[in-house]
Short mmCIF file of C-alpha atoms and ligand atoms in Angstrom, two decimals:
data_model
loop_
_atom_site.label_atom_id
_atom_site.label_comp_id
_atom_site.label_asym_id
_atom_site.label_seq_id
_atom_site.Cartn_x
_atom_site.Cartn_y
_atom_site.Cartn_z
CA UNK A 1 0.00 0.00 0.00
CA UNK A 2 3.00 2.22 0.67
CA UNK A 3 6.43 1.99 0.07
CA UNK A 4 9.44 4.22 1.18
CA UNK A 5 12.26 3.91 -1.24
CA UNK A 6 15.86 5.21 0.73
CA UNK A 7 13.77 7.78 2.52
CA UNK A 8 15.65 10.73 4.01
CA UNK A 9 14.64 14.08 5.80
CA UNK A 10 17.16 16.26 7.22
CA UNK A 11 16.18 19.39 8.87
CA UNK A 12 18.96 21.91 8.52
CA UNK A 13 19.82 24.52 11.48
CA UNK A 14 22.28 27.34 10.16
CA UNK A 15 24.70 25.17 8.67
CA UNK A 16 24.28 22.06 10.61
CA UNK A 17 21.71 19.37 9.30
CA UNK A 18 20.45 17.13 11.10
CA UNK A 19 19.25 13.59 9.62
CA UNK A 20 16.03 12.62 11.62
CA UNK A 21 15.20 10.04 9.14
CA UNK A 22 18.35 8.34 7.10
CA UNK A 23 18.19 5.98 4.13
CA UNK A 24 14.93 4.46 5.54
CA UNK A 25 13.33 1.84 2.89
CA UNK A 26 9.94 -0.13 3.97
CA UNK A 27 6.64 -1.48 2.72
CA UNK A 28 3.42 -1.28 4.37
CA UNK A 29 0.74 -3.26 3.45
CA UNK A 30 -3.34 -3.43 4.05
CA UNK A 31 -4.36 -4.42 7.35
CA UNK A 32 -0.89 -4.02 8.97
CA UNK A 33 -0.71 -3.43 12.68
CA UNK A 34 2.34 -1.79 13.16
CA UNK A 35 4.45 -0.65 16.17
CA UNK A 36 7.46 1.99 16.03
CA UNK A 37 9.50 2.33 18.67
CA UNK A 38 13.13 4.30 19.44
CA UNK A 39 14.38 6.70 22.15
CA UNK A 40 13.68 10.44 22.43
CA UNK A 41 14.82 12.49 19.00
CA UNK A 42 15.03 8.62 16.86
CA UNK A 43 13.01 10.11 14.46
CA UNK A 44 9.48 8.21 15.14
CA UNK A 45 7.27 11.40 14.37
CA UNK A 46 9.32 12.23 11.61
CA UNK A 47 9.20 8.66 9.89
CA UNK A 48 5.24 8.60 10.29
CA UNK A 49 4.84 12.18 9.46
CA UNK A 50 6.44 10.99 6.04
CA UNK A 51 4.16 7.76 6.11
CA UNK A 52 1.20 10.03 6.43
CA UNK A 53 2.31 12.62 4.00
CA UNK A 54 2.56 15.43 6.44
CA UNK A 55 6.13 16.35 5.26
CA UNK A 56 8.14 15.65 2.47
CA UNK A 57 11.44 13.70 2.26
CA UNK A 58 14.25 15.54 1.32
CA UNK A 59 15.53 12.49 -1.09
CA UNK A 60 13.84 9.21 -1.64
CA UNK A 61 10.66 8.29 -2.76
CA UNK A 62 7.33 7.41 -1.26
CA UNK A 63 4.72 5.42 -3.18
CA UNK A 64 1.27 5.36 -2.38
CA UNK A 65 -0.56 2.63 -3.86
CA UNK A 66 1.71 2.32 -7.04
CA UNK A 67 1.81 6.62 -7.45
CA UNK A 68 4.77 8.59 -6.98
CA UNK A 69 3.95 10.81 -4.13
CA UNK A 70 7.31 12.49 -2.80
CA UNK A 71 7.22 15.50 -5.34
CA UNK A 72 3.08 16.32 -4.97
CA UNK A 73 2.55 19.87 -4.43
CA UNK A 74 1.14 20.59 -0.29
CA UNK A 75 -2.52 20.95 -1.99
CA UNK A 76 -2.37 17.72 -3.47
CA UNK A 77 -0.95 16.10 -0.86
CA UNK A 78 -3.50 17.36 1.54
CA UNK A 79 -6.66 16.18 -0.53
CA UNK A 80 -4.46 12.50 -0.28
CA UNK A 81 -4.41 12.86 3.20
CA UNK A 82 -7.62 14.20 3.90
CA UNK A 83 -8.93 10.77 1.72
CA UNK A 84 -6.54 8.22 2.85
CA UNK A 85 -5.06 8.90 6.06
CA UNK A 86 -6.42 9.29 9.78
CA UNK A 87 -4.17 11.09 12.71
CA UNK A 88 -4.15 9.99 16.01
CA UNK A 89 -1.81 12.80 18.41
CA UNK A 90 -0.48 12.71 21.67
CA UNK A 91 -1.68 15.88 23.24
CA UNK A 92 -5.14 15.06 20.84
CA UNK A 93 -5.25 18.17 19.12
CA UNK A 94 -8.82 18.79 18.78
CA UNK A 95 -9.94 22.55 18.31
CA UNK A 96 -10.96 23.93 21.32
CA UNK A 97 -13.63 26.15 20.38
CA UNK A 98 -15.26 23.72 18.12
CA UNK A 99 -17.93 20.79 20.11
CA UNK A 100 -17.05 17.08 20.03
CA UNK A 101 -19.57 16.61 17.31
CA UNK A 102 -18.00 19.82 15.29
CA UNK A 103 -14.60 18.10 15.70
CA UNK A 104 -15.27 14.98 14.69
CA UNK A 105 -17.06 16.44 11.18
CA UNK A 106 -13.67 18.35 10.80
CA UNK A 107 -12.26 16.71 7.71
CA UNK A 108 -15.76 16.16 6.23
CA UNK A 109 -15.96 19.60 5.67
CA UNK A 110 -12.32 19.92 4.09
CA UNK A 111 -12.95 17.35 1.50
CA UNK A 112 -12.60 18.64 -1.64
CA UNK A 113 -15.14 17.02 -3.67
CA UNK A 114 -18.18 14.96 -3.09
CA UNK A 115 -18.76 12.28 0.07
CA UNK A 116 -20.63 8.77 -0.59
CA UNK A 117 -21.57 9.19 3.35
CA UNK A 118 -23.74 11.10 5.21
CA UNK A 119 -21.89 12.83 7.39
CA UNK A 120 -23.59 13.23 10.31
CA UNK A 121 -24.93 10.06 10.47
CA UNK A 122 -21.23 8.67 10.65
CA UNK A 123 -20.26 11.20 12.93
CA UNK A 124 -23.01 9.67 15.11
CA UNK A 125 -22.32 6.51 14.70
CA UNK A 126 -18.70 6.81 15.93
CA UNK A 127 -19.34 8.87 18.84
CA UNK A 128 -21.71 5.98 19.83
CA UNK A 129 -19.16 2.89 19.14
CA UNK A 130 -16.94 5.07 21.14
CA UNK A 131 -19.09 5.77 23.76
CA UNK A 132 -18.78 9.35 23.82
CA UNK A 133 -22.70 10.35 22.38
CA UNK A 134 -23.22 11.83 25.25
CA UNK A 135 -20.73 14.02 24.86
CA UNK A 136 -20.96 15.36 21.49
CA UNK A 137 -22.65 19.08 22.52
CA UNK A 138 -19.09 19.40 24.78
CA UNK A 139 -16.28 21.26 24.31
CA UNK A 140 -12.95 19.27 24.34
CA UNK A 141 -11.64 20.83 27.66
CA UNK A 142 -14.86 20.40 29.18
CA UNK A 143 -14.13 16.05 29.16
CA UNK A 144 -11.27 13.61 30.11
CA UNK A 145 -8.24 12.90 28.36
CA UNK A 146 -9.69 9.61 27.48
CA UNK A 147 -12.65 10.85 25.84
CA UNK A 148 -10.78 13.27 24.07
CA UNK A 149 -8.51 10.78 22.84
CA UNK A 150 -11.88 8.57 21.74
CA UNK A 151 -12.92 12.22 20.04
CA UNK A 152 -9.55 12.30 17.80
CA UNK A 153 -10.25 8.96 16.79
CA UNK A 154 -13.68 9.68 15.63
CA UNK A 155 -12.42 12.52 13.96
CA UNK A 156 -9.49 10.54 12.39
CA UNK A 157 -12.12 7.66 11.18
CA UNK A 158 -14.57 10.47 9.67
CA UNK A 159 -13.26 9.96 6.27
CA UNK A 160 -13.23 5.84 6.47
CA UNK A 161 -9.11 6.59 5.79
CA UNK A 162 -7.47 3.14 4.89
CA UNK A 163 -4.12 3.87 8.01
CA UNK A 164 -4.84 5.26 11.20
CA UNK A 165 -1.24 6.73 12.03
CA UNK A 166 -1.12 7.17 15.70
CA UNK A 167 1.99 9.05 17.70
CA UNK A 168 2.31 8.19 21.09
CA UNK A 169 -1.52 8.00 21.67
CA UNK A 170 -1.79 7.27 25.49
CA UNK A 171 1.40 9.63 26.45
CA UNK A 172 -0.63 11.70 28.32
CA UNK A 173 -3.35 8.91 29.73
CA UNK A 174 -2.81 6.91 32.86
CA UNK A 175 -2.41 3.10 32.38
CA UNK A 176 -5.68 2.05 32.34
CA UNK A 177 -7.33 4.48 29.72
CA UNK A 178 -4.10 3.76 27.75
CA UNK A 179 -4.87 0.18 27.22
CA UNK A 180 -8.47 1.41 26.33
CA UNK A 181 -7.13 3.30 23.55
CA UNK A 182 -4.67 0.83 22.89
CA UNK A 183 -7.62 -2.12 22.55
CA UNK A 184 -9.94 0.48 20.15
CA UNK A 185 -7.39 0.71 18.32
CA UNK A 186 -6.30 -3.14 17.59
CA UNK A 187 -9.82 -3.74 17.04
CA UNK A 188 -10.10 -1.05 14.39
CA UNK A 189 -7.23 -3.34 12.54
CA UNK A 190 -8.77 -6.63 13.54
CA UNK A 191 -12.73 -5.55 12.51
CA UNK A 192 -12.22 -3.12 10.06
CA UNK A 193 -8.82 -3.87 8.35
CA UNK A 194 -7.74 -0.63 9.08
CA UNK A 195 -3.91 0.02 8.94
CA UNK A 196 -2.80 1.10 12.37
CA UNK A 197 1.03 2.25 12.99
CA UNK A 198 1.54 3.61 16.77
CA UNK A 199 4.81 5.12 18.02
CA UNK A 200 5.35 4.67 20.89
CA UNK A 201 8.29 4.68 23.89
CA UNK A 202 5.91 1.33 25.87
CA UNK A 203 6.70 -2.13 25.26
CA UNK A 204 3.88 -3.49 26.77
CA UNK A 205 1.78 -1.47 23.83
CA UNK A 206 4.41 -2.40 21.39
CA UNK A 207 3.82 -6.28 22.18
CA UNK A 208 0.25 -5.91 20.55
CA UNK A 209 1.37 -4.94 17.77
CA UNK A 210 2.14 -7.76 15.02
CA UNK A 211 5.36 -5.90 13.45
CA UNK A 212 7.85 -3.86 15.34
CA UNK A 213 10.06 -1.10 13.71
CA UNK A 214 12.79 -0.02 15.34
CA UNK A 215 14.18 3.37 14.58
CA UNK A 216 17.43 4.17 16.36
CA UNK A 217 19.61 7.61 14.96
CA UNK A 218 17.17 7.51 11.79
CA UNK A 219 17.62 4.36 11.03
CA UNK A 220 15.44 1.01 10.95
CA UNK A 221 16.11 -2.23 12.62
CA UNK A 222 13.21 -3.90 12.24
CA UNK A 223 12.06 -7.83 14.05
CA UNK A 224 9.00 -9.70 13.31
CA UNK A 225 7.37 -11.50 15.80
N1 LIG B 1 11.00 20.73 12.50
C1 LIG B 1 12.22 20.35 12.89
N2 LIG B 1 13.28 21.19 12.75
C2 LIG B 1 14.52 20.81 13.11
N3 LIG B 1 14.82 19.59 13.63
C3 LIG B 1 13.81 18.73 13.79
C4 LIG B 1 12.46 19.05 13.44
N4 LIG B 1 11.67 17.99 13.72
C5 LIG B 1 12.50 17.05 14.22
N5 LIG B 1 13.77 17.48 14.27
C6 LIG B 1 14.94 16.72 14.75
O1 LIG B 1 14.92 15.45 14.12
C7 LIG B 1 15.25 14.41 15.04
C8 LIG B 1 14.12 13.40 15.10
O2 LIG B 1 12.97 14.02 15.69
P1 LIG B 1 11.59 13.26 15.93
O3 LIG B 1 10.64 14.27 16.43
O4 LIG B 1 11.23 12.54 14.70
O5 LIG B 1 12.00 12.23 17.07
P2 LIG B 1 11.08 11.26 17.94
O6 LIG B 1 11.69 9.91 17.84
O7 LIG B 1 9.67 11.40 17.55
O8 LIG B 1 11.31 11.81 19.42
P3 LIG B 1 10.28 11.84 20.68
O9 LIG B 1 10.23 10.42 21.19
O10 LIG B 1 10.95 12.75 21.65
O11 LIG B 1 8.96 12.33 20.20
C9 LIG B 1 15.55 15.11 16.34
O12 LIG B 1 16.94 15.27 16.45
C10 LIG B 1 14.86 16.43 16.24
O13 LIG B 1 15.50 17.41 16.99
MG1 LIG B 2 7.96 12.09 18.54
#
């Protein structure tokens, strides 16, 4: 489904550039559940923000289902995005003057051209698998971490995207409404084939997942298990 060829993105300070992501070449495919791990500055958020087409690599090619996507132009790249691809953030990132319901009909509204969904029915319908109906009239500071979290998943499932990328999703949950996360989630992988990649500094989340990237000074090491 996608495909890094010798990925690199270097970020350049004065003269000094720094390589968060160096020579990286991987394949994801359909219904992947995928775990990236690696210490503070490895270059985790960089490597999915070039999965998810959120930045551009500096050399090396991505392919999105058989198309050349490195060189697309930021418009281009966001109607992709806003099609295909589903973000999941640490610190949530919903808009704070906008309800739960309004958030979660974000992207709806951004799409370019026509939806074959209603959506406000979907909307609906996620809030309730989430549990969070109740909530929809409330502003995001007004409700738990947790439920926000369940509200940026909502939001990033709007568009039926075919990879959920997700960085460091329970980093600012306790334990217990981390594995919640963690377990909606896996079962959006298990029961809807969704593509799931999570970053994340845990182990114990990184055991659920069926693949484990490494990423250690930019560079993969990757294990199957
Ligand atoms: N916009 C930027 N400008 C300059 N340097 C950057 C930028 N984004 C990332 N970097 C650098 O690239 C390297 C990789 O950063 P990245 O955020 O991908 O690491 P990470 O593995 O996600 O770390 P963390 O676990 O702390 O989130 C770091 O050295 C970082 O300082
Ligand atoms: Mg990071």
């Amino acid at each position: 489904m996608i495909k890094l060829e010798n990925v690199c993105k270097s970020y350049f300070l004065g003269e000094e550039e720094v390589k968060a992501v160096d020579s990286v070449s991987l394949q994801i495919k359909e219904k992947e559940f995928i775990g990236i791990q690696g210490s503070s500055g490895s270059g985790k958020s960089t490597l999915m923000y070039l999965i998810g087409l959120l930045e551009t690599p500096t050399s090396g090619k991505i392919i999105l289902e058989g198309k050349d996507v490195s060189k697309l132009s930021d418009d281009d790249l966001s109607k992709i995005r806003n099609r295909k691809v589903g973000f999941v953030f640490q610190s949530f990132n919903l808009i704070n003057r906008f309800t739960v319901f309004e958030n979660v009909l974000l992207p709806t509204k951004y799409a370019k051209s026509g939806l074959d969904f209603d959506p406000v029915k979907s909307a609906e319908e996620l809030l309730k698998r989430f549990g969070i109906y109740d909530r929809r009239n409330f502003f995001p500071n007004k409700i738990s971490g947790g439920q926000q979290q369940r509200v940026s998943i909502a939001r990033a499932l709007i568009m039926k995207p075919k990879i959920i990328l997700a960085d460091e999703p329970t980093g600012n949950l306790d334990s217990k409404t981390g594995d919640e996360i963690i377990n909606i989630l896996e079962d959006l992988n298990k029961d809807l084939g969704v593509t799931v990649i999570i970053v994340t500094h845990e182990s114990e989340i990184a055991k659920k997942t069926k693949r484990k990237i490494y990423i250690k000074d930019g560079r993969l090491a990757e294990k199957y298990l």
